[in-house]
Coordinates of C-alpha atoms in Angstrom, one line a residue:
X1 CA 14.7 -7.4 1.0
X2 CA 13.8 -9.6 -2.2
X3 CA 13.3 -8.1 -5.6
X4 CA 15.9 -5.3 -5.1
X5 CA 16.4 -4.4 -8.9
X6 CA 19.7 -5.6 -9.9
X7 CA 23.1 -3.7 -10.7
X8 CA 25.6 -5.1 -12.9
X9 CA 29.5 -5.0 -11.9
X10 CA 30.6 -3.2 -15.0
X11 CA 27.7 -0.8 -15.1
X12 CA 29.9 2.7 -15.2
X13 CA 26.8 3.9 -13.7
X14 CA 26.7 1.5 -10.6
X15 CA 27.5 4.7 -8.1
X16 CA 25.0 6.7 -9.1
X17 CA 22.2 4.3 -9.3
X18 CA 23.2 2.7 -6.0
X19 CA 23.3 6.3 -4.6
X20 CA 20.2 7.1 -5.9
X21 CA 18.5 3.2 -4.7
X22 CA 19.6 3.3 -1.3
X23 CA 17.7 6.7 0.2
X24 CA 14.6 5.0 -1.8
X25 CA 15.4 1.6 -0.3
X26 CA 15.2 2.9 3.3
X27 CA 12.6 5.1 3.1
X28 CA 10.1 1.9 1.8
X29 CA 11.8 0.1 4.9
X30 CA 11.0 2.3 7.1
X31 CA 7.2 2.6 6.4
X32 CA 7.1 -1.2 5.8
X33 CA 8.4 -1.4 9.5
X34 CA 5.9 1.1 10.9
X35 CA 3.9 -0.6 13.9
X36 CA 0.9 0.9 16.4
X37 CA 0.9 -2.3 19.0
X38 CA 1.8 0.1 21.6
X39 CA -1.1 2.7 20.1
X40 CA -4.6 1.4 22.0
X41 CA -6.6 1.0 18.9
X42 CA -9.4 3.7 18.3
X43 CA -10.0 2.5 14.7
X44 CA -11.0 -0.3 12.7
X45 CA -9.4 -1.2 9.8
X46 CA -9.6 -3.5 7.0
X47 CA -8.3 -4.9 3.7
X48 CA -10.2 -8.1 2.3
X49 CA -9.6 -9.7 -0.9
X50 CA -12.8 -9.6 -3.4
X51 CA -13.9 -12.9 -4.5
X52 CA -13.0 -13.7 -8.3
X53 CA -15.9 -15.8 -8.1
X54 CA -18.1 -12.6 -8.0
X55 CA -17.2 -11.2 -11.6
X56 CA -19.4 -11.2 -14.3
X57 CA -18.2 -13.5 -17.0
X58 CA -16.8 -17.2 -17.9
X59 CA -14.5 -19.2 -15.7
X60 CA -11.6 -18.1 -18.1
X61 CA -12.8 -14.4 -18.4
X62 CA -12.9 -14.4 -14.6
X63 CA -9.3 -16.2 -13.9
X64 CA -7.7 -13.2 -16.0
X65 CA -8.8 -10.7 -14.1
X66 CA -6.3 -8.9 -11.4
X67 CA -7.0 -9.5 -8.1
X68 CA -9.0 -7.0 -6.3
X69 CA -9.4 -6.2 -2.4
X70 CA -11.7 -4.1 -0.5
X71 CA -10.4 -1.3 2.1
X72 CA -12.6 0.2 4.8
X73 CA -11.4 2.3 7.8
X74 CA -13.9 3.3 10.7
X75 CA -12.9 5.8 13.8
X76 CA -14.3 3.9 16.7
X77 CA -13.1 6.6 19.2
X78 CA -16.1 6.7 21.5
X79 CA -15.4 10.3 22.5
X80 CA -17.1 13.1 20.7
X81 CA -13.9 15.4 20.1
X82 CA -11.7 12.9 18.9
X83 CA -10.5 13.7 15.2
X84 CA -8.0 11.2 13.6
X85 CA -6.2 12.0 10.4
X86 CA -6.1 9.4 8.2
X87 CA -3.6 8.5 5.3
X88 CA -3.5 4.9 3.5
X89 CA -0.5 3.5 1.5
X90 CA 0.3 0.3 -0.5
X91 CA 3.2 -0.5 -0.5
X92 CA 3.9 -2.6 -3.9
X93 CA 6.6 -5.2 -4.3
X94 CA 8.6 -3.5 -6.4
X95 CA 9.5 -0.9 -4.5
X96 CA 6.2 1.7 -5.3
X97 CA 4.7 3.1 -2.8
X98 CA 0.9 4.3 -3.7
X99 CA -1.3 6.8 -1.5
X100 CA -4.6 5.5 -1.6
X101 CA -6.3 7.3 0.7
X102 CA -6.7 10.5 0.1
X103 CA -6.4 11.0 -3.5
X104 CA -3.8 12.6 -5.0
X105 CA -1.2 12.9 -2.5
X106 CA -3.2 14.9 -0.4
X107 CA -2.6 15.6 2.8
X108 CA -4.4 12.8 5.3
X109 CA -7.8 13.2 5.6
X110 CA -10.5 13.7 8.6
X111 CA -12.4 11.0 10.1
X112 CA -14.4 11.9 12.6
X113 CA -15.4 9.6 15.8
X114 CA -18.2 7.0 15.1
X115 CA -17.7 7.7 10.9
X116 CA -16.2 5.5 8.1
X117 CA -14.7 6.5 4.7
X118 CA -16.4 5.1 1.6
X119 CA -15.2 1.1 1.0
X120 CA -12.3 1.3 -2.0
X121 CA -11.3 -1.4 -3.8
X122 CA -7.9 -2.0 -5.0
X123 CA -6.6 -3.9 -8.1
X124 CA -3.9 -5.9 -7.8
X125 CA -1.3 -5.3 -10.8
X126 CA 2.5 -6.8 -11.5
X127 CA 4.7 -4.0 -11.5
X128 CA 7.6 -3.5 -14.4
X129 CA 10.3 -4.7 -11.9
X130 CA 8.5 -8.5 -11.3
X131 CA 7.3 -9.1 -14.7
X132 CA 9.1 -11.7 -16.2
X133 CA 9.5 -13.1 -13.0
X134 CA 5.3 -13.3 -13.0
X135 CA 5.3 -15.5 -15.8
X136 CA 7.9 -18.3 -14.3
X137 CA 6.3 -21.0 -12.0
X138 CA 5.5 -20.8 -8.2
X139 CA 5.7 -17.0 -8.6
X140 CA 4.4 -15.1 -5.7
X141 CA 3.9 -11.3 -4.3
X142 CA 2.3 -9.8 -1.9
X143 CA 1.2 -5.8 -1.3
X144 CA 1.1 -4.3 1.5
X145 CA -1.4 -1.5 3.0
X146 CA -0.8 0.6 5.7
X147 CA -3.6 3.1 7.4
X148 CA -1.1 5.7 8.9
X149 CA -3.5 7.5 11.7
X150 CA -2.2 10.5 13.2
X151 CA -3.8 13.1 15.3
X152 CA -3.3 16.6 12.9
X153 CA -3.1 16.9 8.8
X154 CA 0.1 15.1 7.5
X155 CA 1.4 15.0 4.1
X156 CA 3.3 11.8 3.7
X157 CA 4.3 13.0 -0.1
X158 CA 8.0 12.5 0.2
X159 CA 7.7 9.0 1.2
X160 CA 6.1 8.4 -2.8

């Protein structure tokens, strides 16, 4: 795992902030390990970056701004009664995970076959943890979304 915030030796504190980093840690892990392959795929599901060269503006105006990606997610179950519950998460470099999809924490939403949700697009930003690293040459990050599909209402609030 990179970027795990750091811990000095002497911090009198160390304990408690490693006991309260770990649980965290894992539970990131474990959605960042999630996979479907073994799921046949009854959905369609998206995430492409917005071109900056789209934006309104100068060159420079335009190289400032965050980068931006567009998220869609179809049910493509062919079969009339199939519901699928849907829940989206981006999981941030830093450590944050953010429920996209549905708003608020919510508990996942309906899609039913043959429909889509309305397209949302994402900012990029540079969380707290990464920001002086941001400014230092050859930095990189990368987010990660993940469209959790299950088949009843599921409230993934303890994972954010």
């Amino acid at each position: 795992m990179a970027n795990i915030p750091a811990i000095h030796v002497d911090d009198e504190n160390a304990a408690g902030k490693i006991a309260h980093l770990v649980p965290y840690l894992c539970q990131y892990q474990h959605l960042y390990n999630l996979t479907g392959d073994k799921i046949p795929a009854r959905c369609k599901f998206t995430v492409q970056k917005i071109s900056r060269a789209s934006a309104q503006g100068s060159t420079a105006q335009r190289q400032k701004l965050k980068p931006r990606y567009q998220i869609e997610f179809s049910n493509t179950s062919t079969s009339s009664c199939s519901k699928q519950y849907l829940t989206i998460l981006n999981l941030q470099p830093g450590y944050g995970v953010t429920q996209l999809v549905p708003p608020n924490n919510e508990e996942s939403m309906e899609v039913i076959s043959g429909k889509s949700i309305p397209p949302r697009t994402v900012a990029i930003i540079v969380t707290e943890l990464l920001a002086a690293a941001s400014s230092k040459p050859g930095f990189k990050m990368r987010d990660t979304f993940i469209a959790l599909v299950t088949d009843r209402p599921t409230s993934f609030e303890d994972y954010i």
